[in-house]
Amino acid sequence: MLHGDTILRLWFKKNGSGGDPAFGSARIYTMITVTEHKPPTRYPVGRPPTKGIHVPSKDETLSDLTIWLLAVRDQRDKVAFGKLFDFLAPRLKGFVMRNGTAAAQAEDVVQDVMLTVWRKASMFDPHKAQASAWIYQIARNRHIDVARKENRPVPDELGEDPGQEPDASQILAVEQEASKLKQALQQLQPDQRAMIEKAYLGDLSHQEISTQTGLPLGTVKSRIRLGLGRLRTELRGLR
Amino acid sequence: MSAITHHIPDAMIAAYASGNLPHQFAMVVASHISLCAECRAALGAHQAAGGAVLESTSSVALSANLKTNLMSLLDEPTVPEPVYDAKGIYPGPIMQALKGKPLRWKKLGMGVRQSLLSESESGSTRLLYIPAGQAVPDHTHNGLELTLVLQGSFSDETGRFGVGDVEIGDQDLEHTPVADAGDACICLAATDAPLQFKAFLPRLLQPLFRI
Ligand SMILES: [Zn+2]
């Protein structure tokens, strides 16, 4: 999708052979910022264009999920959407069936969630959330809306600052927090991991969450909050 | 806006992110997050954790035709859902609950008014309007009560609550909130059981006033 007079676009290119076919594992991607000589216009996300050409480094990785979701958002890319589906739909089905939903009905929810991802992709902002986090919340919301036939209350979106442009370093900071978080989850003891899964995919009430002493929610959160500190300061600035 | 000092407990934000908070409390949490950068960031952290868990959860095989069916739906025209944004002192989640309808206030006496937003067996949400200097009648709670200040402020035995602050009451909290001087205090209150007023309204009248 073209953004009219957009002066800045992000291109994501695979750099050499990624090697590991496993989804979610980090592969090296190159990020190139292209600047055209046109007057600045409003872009959905980002920062002022004063930074010029962004020089990519080898540490800068974007997850496959983010790359696919950005391609869906910006190009309405159905091939990328198909890849998102292949990775996510079987996991979403498992997620929905955990809560006692029958297989056929679970597929209805999966279809509904994936359609919502396609239709609402323009709302995805990689400065604010990881692709998996954004899709997780959509899955939870749609599941509740469908199962309980009630509209789940959602917070106001923060208004965009007009004239903002994509900020690669912010996007990468959000991405890096996500991969650190995944590593942290992998290092948990099996029983702790099971509890975390139950808290986020299951049906623990807030009372149960606060009384489960084995639940390392705080660890998980303080870990990701480090990266969110910057975001928080920025959010404050918008108010 | 003065700084928010009373936030949503972390476990409650986690339960909200994972969809396990009853509707009436989810309304207060979503409204508070609309006003509070701190809790918005905490929600972001829990969503990130949820996303990481989703990515690493085990897969269940899909029906052969699910993908084809879905891909054929992508170009279907859609009717955009109505969007209800924040208006004045009322955050988006309250406007979502009103669905474009105007607020209807009912007088409770002594200048106190309420507007019921949602009610079900599992609980209710309402807006309360308390004139400056006026006490909210002494009451206890059968269950949990969350109160979010939208305008003005109130004080009770536990402290002072200004715009954006949330007070969390349970059956042990017996309090008498008094609206502070200045603007009338307007709050969003959610309960999972009817409030029990000890004075001001005879308990027999409660069903009538739906309190
Ligand atoms: Zn807060």
Short mmCIF file of C-alpha atoms and ligand atoms in Angstrom, two decimals:
data_model
loop_
_atom_site.label_atom_id
_atom_site.label_comp_id
_atom_site.label_asym_id
_atom_site.label_seq_id
_atom_site.Cartn_x
_atom_site.Cartn_y
_atom_site.Cartn_z
CA MET A 1 0.00 0.00 0.00
CA LEU A 2 1.32 3.42 -0.90
CA HIS A 3 1.03 6.29 1.51
CA GLY A 4 0.65 9.05 -1.03
CA ASP A 5 3.32 11.57 -0.28
CA THR A 6 4.94 9.49 2.39
CA ILE A 7 8.55 10.48 2.58
CA LEU A 8 9.83 7.60 4.55
CA ARG A 9 9.32 3.92 4.13
CA LEU A 10 10.74 0.94 5.86
CA TRP A 11 11.99 -1.94 3.78
CA PHE A 12 12.72 -5.25 5.30
CA LYS A 13 15.02 -7.56 3.41
CA LYS A 14 16.25 -10.92 4.36
CA ASN A 15 20.00 -10.86 4.62
CA GLY A 16 21.64 -14.05 3.38
CA SER A 17 20.30 -17.43 4.37
CA GLY A 18 18.28 -17.30 7.57
CA GLY A 19 19.22 -20.89 8.25
CA ASP A 20 16.89 -21.86 11.03
CA PRO A 21 13.46 -22.68 9.59
CA ALA A 22 11.84 -22.53 13.02
CA PHE A 23 9.41 -19.68 13.32
CA GLY A 24 10.09 -17.08 15.92
CA SER A 25 13.81 -17.69 15.98
CA ALA A 26 15.78 -14.59 15.22
CA ARG A 27 17.07 -14.20 11.71
CA ILE A 28 19.03 -11.25 10.50
CA TYR A 29 17.07 -8.68 8.58
CA THR A 30 18.34 -5.47 7.17
CA MET A 31 16.39 -2.33 7.67
CA ILE A 32 16.81 0.46 5.18
CA THR A 33 15.26 3.85 5.54
CA VAL A 34 14.55 5.61 2.27
CA THR A 35 14.05 9.33 2.23
CA GLU A 36 12.43 11.08 -0.70
CA HIS A 37 12.52 14.82 -1.24
CA LYS A 38 8.92 15.65 -0.64
CA PRO A 39 7.27 17.76 2.02
CA PRO A 40 6.57 15.87 5.24
CA THR A 41 3.12 14.39 5.60
CA ARG A 42 1.44 12.47 8.32
CA TYR A 43 2.60 8.92 8.57
CA PRO A 44 0.79 6.42 10.80
CA VAL A 45 3.73 5.93 13.14
CA GLY A 46 7.13 7.34 13.86
CA ARG A 47 9.41 10.28 14.50
CA PRO A 48 10.52 13.49 12.76
CA PRO A 49 12.69 12.84 9.70
CA THR A 50 15.76 14.53 11.14
CA LYS A 51 17.71 11.34 11.57
CA GLY A 52 18.49 10.90 7.89
CA ILE A 53 19.66 7.56 6.61
CA HIS A 54 19.53 4.83 9.15
CA VAL A 55 22.58 2.59 9.12
CA PRO A 56 21.56 -0.99 9.81
CA SER A 57 23.57 -3.14 12.17
CA LYS A 58 23.71 -6.88 12.59
CA ASP A 59 21.95 -6.82 15.94
CA GLU A 60 18.85 -5.41 14.43
CA THR A 61 16.40 -8.19 14.01
CA LEU A 62 12.70 -8.17 13.46
CA SER A 63 10.68 -11.27 14.14
CA ASP A 64 8.97 -13.03 11.25
CA LEU A 65 5.61 -12.22 12.80
CA THR A 66 6.34 -8.48 12.76
CA ILE A 67 7.60 -8.57 9.18
CA TRP A 68 4.53 -10.44 7.99
CA LEU A 69 2.14 -8.23 9.93
CA LEU A 70 3.79 -5.06 8.54
CA ALA A 71 3.49 -6.49 5.02
CA VAL A 72 -0.20 -7.14 5.67
CA ARG A 73 -0.62 -3.66 7.11
CA ASP A 74 1.27 -1.72 4.44
CA GLN A 75 0.90 -3.84 1.30
CA ARG A 76 -2.24 -5.90 2.10
CA ASP A 77 0.06 -8.81 1.30
CA LYS A 78 -1.93 -12.06 1.19
CA VAL A 79 1.14 -14.27 0.97
CA ALA A 80 2.41 -12.75 4.22
CA PHE A 81 -1.05 -13.16 5.71
CA GLY A 82 -0.96 -16.84 4.71
CA LYS A 83 2.32 -17.20 6.61
CA LEU A 84 0.85 -15.49 9.66
CA PHE A 85 -2.05 -17.94 9.41
CA ASP A 86 0.20 -21.00 9.10
CA PHE A 87 2.10 -20.05 12.21
CA LEU A 88 -0.68 -18.65 14.35
CA ALA A 89 -3.90 -20.46 13.51
CA PRO A 90 -2.86 -23.89 14.94
CA ARG A 91 -1.64 -22.18 18.12
CA LEU A 92 -4.78 -20.08 18.39
CA LYS A 93 -6.85 -23.24 18.02
CA GLY A 94 -4.94 -24.85 20.88
CA PHE A 95 -5.37 -21.69 22.94
CA VAL A 96 -9.14 -21.57 22.39
CA MET A 97 -9.59 -25.32 23.02
CA ARG A 98 -7.76 -25.01 26.36
CA ASN A 99 -10.78 -23.20 27.68
CA GLY A 100 -13.13 -26.06 26.91
CA THR A 101 -14.29 -25.01 23.46
CA ALA A 102 -15.02 -27.88 21.02
CA ALA A 103 -12.75 -28.21 17.97
CA ALA A 104 -15.27 -27.04 15.34
CA GLN A 105 -16.29 -24.01 17.39
CA ALA A 106 -12.66 -23.26 18.13
CA GLU A 107 -12.02 -23.01 14.40
CA ASP A 108 -14.83 -20.45 14.12
CA VAL A 109 -13.03 -18.37 16.73
CA VAL A 110 -9.69 -18.84 14.94
CA GLN A 111 -11.26 -17.67 11.67
CA ASP A 112 -12.83 -14.69 13.40
CA VAL A 113 -9.53 -13.73 15.07
CA MET A 114 -7.53 -14.03 11.83
CA LEU A 115 -10.11 -11.99 9.90
CA THR A 116 -9.91 -9.33 12.60
CA VAL A 117 -6.12 -9.32 12.28
CA TRP A 118 -6.50 -8.77 8.52
CA ARG A 119 -9.09 -6.04 8.88
CA LYS A 120 -7.53 -4.16 11.78
CA ALA A 121 -3.91 -4.46 10.65
CA SER A 122 -3.79 -0.69 10.07
CA MET A 123 -4.04 -0.29 13.85
CA PHE A 124 -0.85 -2.29 14.46
CA ASP A 125 1.96 -0.01 15.62
CA PRO A 126 5.32 -1.75 16.10
CA HIS A 127 6.52 1.17 18.26
CA LYS A 128 4.00 0.25 20.89
CA ALA A 129 3.56 -3.50 20.78
CA GLN A 130 5.07 -6.68 19.46
CA ALA A 131 3.10 -8.44 16.74
CA SER A 132 2.42 -11.42 19.03
CA ALA A 133 1.23 -9.14 21.84
CA TRP A 134 -1.12 -7.30 19.50
CA ILE A 135 -2.53 -10.53 18.11
CA TYR A 136 -2.80 -12.04 21.59
CA GLN A 137 -5.05 -9.19 22.70
CA ILE A 138 -7.20 -9.45 19.59
CA ALA A 139 -7.58 -13.19 20.18
CA ARG A 140 -8.61 -12.61 23.78
CA ASN A 141 -11.05 -9.85 22.89
CA ARG A 142 -12.69 -11.73 20.04
CA HIS A 143 -12.94 -14.89 22.09
CA ILE A 144 -14.76 -12.99 24.84
CA ASP A 145 -16.97 -11.09 22.42
CA VAL A 146 -18.01 -14.32 20.71
CA ALA A 147 -18.23 -16.62 23.74
CA ARG A 148 -19.87 -14.23 26.18
CA LYS A 149 -21.72 -12.14 23.61
CA GLU A 150 -20.58 -8.96 25.25
CA ASN A 151 -18.31 -6.23 24.03
CA ARG A 152 -15.14 -6.19 25.99
CA PRO A 153 -14.30 -2.66 27.17
CA VAL A 154 -11.08 -1.44 25.55
CA PRO A 155 -9.03 1.64 26.50
CA ASP A 156 -8.90 4.71 24.29
CA GLU A 157 -6.11 4.53 21.74
CA LEU A 158 -3.45 7.16 22.23
CA GLY A 159 -3.68 9.83 19.58
CA GLU A 160 -0.85 9.96 17.09
CA ASP A 161 1.33 12.99 17.07
CA PRO A 162 0.88 14.47 13.57
CA GLY A 163 4.06 14.48 11.57
CA GLN A 164 5.50 11.46 13.31
CA GLU A 165 7.63 9.09 11.31
CA PRO A 166 8.79 5.55 11.95
CA ASP A 167 11.58 5.30 14.49
CA ALA A 168 13.60 2.16 13.79
CA SER A 169 15.36 2.19 17.15
CA GLN A 170 12.07 2.27 19.04
CA ILE A 171 10.66 -0.58 16.94
CA LEU A 172 13.79 -2.63 17.55
CA ALA A 173 13.71 -1.92 21.29
CA VAL A 174 10.18 -3.30 21.45
CA GLU A 175 11.24 -6.33 19.41
CA GLN A 176 14.29 -7.02 21.55
CA GLU A 177 12.22 -6.93 24.71
CA ALA A 178 9.96 -9.55 23.16
CA SER A 179 12.80 -11.91 22.37
CA LYS A 180 14.29 -11.44 25.85
CA LEU A 181 10.89 -12.22 27.29
CA LYS A 182 10.63 -15.41 25.26
CA GLN A 183 14.06 -16.48 26.51
CA ALA A 184 13.01 -15.73 30.08
CA LEU A 185 9.91 -17.89 29.63
CA GLN A 186 11.98 -20.75 28.27
CA GLN A 187 14.23 -20.65 31.30
CA LEU A 188 11.38 -21.02 33.79
CA GLN A 189 10.90 -24.22 35.76
CA PRO A 190 8.20 -26.43 34.17
CA ASP A 191 5.71 -25.81 36.98
CA GLN A 192 6.22 -22.04 36.79
CA ARG A 193 5.83 -22.17 33.06
CA ALA A 194 2.61 -24.11 33.41
CA MET A 195 1.30 -21.45 35.78
CA ILE A 196 2.23 -18.65 33.39
CA GLU A 197 0.40 -20.46 30.60
CA LYS A 198 -2.60 -20.85 32.83
CA ALA A 199 -2.57 -17.15 33.72
CA TYR A 200 -2.33 -15.90 30.13
CA LEU A 201 -4.11 -18.63 28.17
CA GLY A 202 -6.38 -20.07 30.82
CA ASP A 203 -8.92 -18.74 33.23
CA LEU A 204 -7.19 -17.67 36.43
CA SER A 205 -9.07 -14.90 38.20
CA HIS A 206 -7.20 -11.89 39.51
CA GLN A 207 -7.63 -13.24 43.04
CA GLU A 208 -6.03 -16.52 41.96
CA ILE A 209 -3.23 -14.68 40.19
CA SER A 210 -2.47 -12.64 43.29
CA THR A 211 -2.50 -15.66 45.59
CA GLN A 212 -0.41 -17.96 43.34
CA THR A 213 2.93 -17.52 45.02
CA GLY A 214 4.70 -19.64 42.44
CA LEU A 215 3.66 -17.33 39.65
CA PRO A 216 6.65 -15.33 38.40
CA LEU A 217 4.45 -12.60 36.95
CA GLY A 218 6.55 -9.94 38.59
CA THR A 219 9.73 -11.28 37.03
CA VAL A 220 8.16 -11.39 33.62
CA LYS A 221 6.80 -7.93 34.02
CA SER A 222 9.84 -6.21 35.45
CA ARG A 223 11.82 -7.70 32.60
CA ILE A 224 9.61 -6.20 29.91
CA ARG A 225 9.00 -3.03 31.86
CA LEU A 226 12.63 -2.10 31.50
CA GLY A 227 12.06 -1.75 27.80
CA LEU A 228 8.72 -0.12 28.31
CA GLY A 229 10.15 2.60 30.50
CA ARG A 230 11.05 4.62 27.47
CA LEU A 231 7.63 4.08 25.99
CA ARG A 232 6.02 5.14 29.24
CA THR A 233 7.92 8.41 29.35
CA GLU A 234 6.82 9.02 25.82
CA LEU A 235 3.19 8.26 26.64
CA ARG A 236 3.38 10.77 29.47
CA GLY A 237 4.60 13.37 27.02
CA LEU A 238 1.47 12.91 24.96
CA ARG A 239 -0.86 13.80 27.80
CA MET B 1 -4.39 16.85 35.70
CA SER B 2 -2.95 15.97 39.08
CA ALA B 3 -0.79 12.88 39.25
CA ILE B 4 -2.60 9.58 39.65
CA THR B 5 -1.60 7.91 42.91
CA HIS B 6 -4.08 5.03 43.22
CA HIS B 7 -3.57 2.48 40.45
CA ILE B 8 -4.95 -0.89 39.38
CA PRO B 9 -3.18 -3.81 41.11
CA ASP B 10 -0.95 -5.82 38.82
CA ALA B 11 -2.89 -9.07 39.15
CA MET B 12 -6.01 -7.25 38.03
CA ILE B 13 -4.26 -5.88 34.94
CA ALA B 14 -3.02 -9.40 34.13
CA ALA B 15 -6.57 -10.74 34.52
CA TYR B 16 -7.86 -7.94 32.29
CA ALA B 17 -5.26 -8.72 29.60
CA SER B 18 -6.13 -12.41 29.69
CA GLY B 19 -9.85 -11.71 29.56
CA ASN B 20 -10.54 -13.10 33.01
CA LEU B 21 -11.86 -9.98 34.70
CA PRO B 22 -15.66 -9.71 34.96
CA HIS B 23 -17.17 -7.18 32.57
CA GLN B 24 -17.97 -4.52 35.16
CA PHE B 25 -14.40 -4.42 36.48
CA ALA B 26 -12.95 -4.59 32.97
CA MET B 27 -14.84 -1.32 32.35
CA VAL B 28 -13.09 0.40 35.23
CA VAL B 29 -9.69 -1.01 34.26
CA ALA B 30 -10.08 0.03 30.61
CA SER B 31 -11.27 3.49 31.70
CA HIS B 32 -8.36 3.91 34.12
CA ILE B 33 -5.84 2.81 31.48
CA SER B 34 -7.34 5.42 29.15
CA LEU B 35 -6.21 8.02 31.73
CA CYS B 36 -3.06 6.40 33.14
CA ALA B 37 0.23 5.96 31.26
CA GLU B 38 1.68 3.83 34.06
CA CYS B 39 -1.03 1.18 33.90
CA ARG B 40 -1.11 1.38 30.09
CA ALA B 41 2.55 0.36 30.12
CA ALA B 42 1.79 -2.43 32.60
CA LEU B 43 -0.96 -3.69 30.29
CA GLY B 44 1.55 -3.59 27.43
CA ALA B 45 3.87 -5.77 29.50
CA HIS B 46 1.15 -8.35 30.15
CA GLN B 47 0.12 -8.35 26.50
CA ALA B 48 3.74 -8.96 25.57
CA ALA B 49 3.90 -11.87 28.01
CA GLY B 50 0.61 -13.21 26.62
CA GLY B 51 1.99 -12.91 23.10
CA ALA B 52 5.18 -14.74 24.04
CA VAL B 53 3.16 -17.55 25.63
CA LEU B 54 0.90 -17.73 22.57
CA GLU B 55 3.93 -18.04 20.29
CA SER B 56 5.33 -20.91 22.26
CA THR B 57 2.10 -22.76 22.98
CA SER B 58 1.46 -26.13 21.32
CA SER B 59 -0.34 -26.36 18.00
CA VAL B 60 -3.54 -28.22 17.22
CA ALA B 61 -4.05 -29.46 13.63
CA LEU B 62 -6.57 -27.50 11.58
CA SER B 63 -9.29 -28.70 9.22
CA ALA B 64 -7.97 -28.92 5.67
CA ASN B 65 -10.28 -26.24 4.28
CA LEU B 66 -10.00 -23.62 7.03
CA LYS B 67 -7.26 -21.63 5.34
CA THR B 68 -8.90 -21.65 1.91
CA ASN B 69 -12.20 -20.54 3.42
CA LEU B 70 -10.53 -17.75 5.31
CA MET B 71 -8.50 -16.50 2.33
CA SER B 72 -11.72 -16.30 0.30
CA LEU B 73 -13.22 -13.99 2.93
CA LEU B 74 -10.45 -11.41 2.87
CA ASP B 75 -11.96 -9.30 0.11
CA GLU B 76 -15.49 -9.42 1.46
CA PRO B 77 -16.87 -5.94 2.10
CA THR B 78 -17.20 -5.13 5.80
CA VAL B 79 -19.42 -2.79 7.71
CA PRO B 80 -17.18 -0.72 9.96
CA GLU B 81 -18.06 -1.01 13.64
CA PRO B 82 -19.14 2.22 15.27
CA VAL B 83 -16.32 3.83 17.24
CA TYR B 84 -17.11 5.65 20.46
CA ASP B 85 -14.29 7.89 21.55
CA ALA B 86 -13.71 9.66 24.83
CA LYS B 87 -15.91 12.70 25.33
CA GLY B 88 -15.27 15.36 27.96
CA ILE B 89 -14.52 13.68 31.26
CA TYR B 90 -15.80 10.30 30.04
CA PRO B 91 -13.18 7.86 28.67
CA GLY B 92 -13.92 5.70 25.62
CA PRO B 93 -15.07 2.59 27.54
CA ILE B 94 -17.91 4.59 29.10
CA MET B 95 -18.90 5.99 25.70
CA GLN B 96 -18.75 2.42 24.34
CA ALA B 97 -21.17 1.31 27.06
CA LEU B 98 -23.56 4.19 26.26
CA LYS B 99 -23.43 3.34 22.52
CA GLY B 100 -24.12 6.94 21.56
CA LYS B 101 -27.06 7.39 23.91
CA PRO B 102 -27.10 10.37 26.28
CA LEU B 103 -26.53 9.88 30.00
CA ARG B 104 -29.68 9.55 32.07
CA TRP B 105 -29.24 10.66 35.64
CA LYS B 106 -31.57 9.57 38.41
CA LYS B 107 -31.82 11.49 41.66
CA LEU B 108 -31.01 9.57 44.79
CA GLY B 109 -31.58 12.44 47.21
CA MET B 110 -29.27 15.01 48.87
CA GLY B 111 -28.14 16.10 45.43
CA VAL B 112 -26.60 12.67 44.73
CA ARG B 113 -27.40 11.25 41.30
CA GLN B 114 -26.60 8.04 39.51
CA SER B 115 -26.69 6.76 35.97
CA LEU B 116 -26.71 3.00 35.52
CA LEU B 117 -24.45 1.90 32.65
CA SER B 118 -24.68 -1.87 32.79
CA GLU B 119 -26.29 -4.41 35.02
CA SER B 120 -26.26 -8.17 35.06
CA GLU B 121 -26.35 -10.98 37.58
CA SER B 122 -22.60 -10.79 37.87
CA GLY B 123 -22.47 -7.10 38.68
CA SER B 124 -23.13 -3.55 37.61
CA THR B 125 -21.47 -0.31 36.59
CA ARG B 126 -22.85 3.14 37.24
CA LEU B 127 -21.82 6.76 37.24
CA LEU B 128 -22.25 8.58 40.53
CA TYR B 129 -22.59 12.36 40.86
CA ILE B 130 -21.84 13.70 44.32
CA PRO B 131 -22.06 17.46 44.99
CA ALA B 132 -19.04 19.08 46.65
CA GLY B 133 -19.04 18.54 50.40
CA GLN B 134 -21.67 15.82 50.19
CA ALA B 135 -21.07 12.41 51.74
CA VAL B 136 -21.86 9.24 49.87
CA PRO B 137 -24.04 7.27 52.25
CA ASP B 138 -22.28 4.96 54.61
CA HIS B 139 -22.20 1.55 52.99
CA THR B 140 -20.57 -1.85 53.02
CA HIS B 141 -19.95 -4.17 50.10
CA ASN B 142 -20.94 -7.76 49.67
CA GLY B 143 -18.16 -8.20 47.20
CA LEU B 144 -15.63 -6.10 45.35
CA GLU B 145 -16.21 -2.45 44.44
CA LEU B 146 -13.97 -0.38 42.15
CA THR B 147 -14.47 3.40 42.03
CA LEU B 148 -12.71 5.56 39.43
CA VAL B 149 -12.82 9.34 39.82
CA LEU B 150 -13.62 11.20 36.58
CA GLN B 151 -14.16 14.71 37.94
CA GLY B 152 -13.47 16.43 41.25
CA SER B 153 -12.22 14.31 44.12
CA PHE B 154 -13.36 12.55 47.25
CA SER B 155 -11.78 11.61 50.53
CA ASP B 156 -12.54 8.83 52.94
CA GLU B 157 -10.98 6.94 55.84
CA THR B 158 -8.30 5.54 53.52
CA GLY B 159 -7.17 8.69 51.72
CA ARG B 160 -7.88 11.19 48.97
CA PHE B 161 -8.88 10.19 45.44
CA GLY B 162 -8.57 12.61 42.54
CA VAL B 163 -9.20 12.32 38.79
CA GLY B 164 -7.89 8.98 37.48
CA ASP B 165 -7.51 7.42 40.94
CA VAL B 166 -9.15 4.09 41.66
CA GLU B 167 -10.38 3.00 45.05
CA ILE B 168 -10.69 -0.73 45.61
CA GLY B 169 -13.17 -1.75 48.27
CA ASP B 170 -14.05 -5.20 49.52
CA GLN B 171 -16.37 -6.51 52.20
CA ASP B 172 -13.93 -5.38 54.89
CA LEU B 173 -14.02 -1.76 53.79
CA GLU B 174 -16.68 0.25 55.51
CA HIS B 175 -16.13 3.81 54.41
CA THR B 176 -17.80 7.18 54.07
CA PRO B 177 -16.48 8.96 51.00
CA VAL B 178 -17.06 12.72 51.04
CA ALA B 179 -16.78 14.79 47.87
CA ASP B 180 -14.11 17.46 48.36
CA ALA B 181 -14.73 21.18 47.88
CA GLY B 182 -14.66 22.42 44.29
CA ASP B 183 -16.29 20.63 41.37
CA ALA B 184 -18.91 18.00 42.04
CA CYS B 185 -17.35 14.57 42.15
CA ILE B 186 -18.25 12.22 39.31
CA CYS B 187 -17.16 8.58 39.60
CA LEU B 188 -17.47 5.36 37.70
CA ALA B 189 -18.36 2.65 40.21
CA ALA B 190 -18.43 -1.09 39.55
CA THR B 191 -19.66 -3.74 41.95
CA ASP B 192 -20.15 -7.48 41.79
CA ALA B 193 -22.98 -7.33 44.32
CA PRO B 194 -25.52 -4.68 45.29
CA LEU B 195 -24.20 -2.01 47.62
CA GLN B 196 -25.60 -2.09 51.13
CA PHE B 197 -26.34 1.35 52.43
CA LYS B 198 -26.42 1.67 56.18
CA ALA B 199 -28.02 5.07 56.28
CA PHE B 200 -29.53 7.54 53.85
CA LEU B 201 -31.70 4.96 52.12
CA PRO B 202 -33.55 2.19 53.88
CA ARG B 203 -32.28 -1.14 52.58
CA LEU B 204 -35.80 -2.08 51.57
CA LEU B 205 -35.73 0.62 48.94
CA GLN B 206 -32.62 -0.72 47.32
CA PRO B 207 -34.32 -2.83 44.62
CA LEU B 208 -36.49 0.16 43.72
CA PHE B 209 -33.48 2.39 43.16
CA ARG B 210 -31.40 -0.46 41.82
CA ILE B 211 -28.49 0.36 44.05
ZN ZN C 1 -2.70 3.53 36.84
#
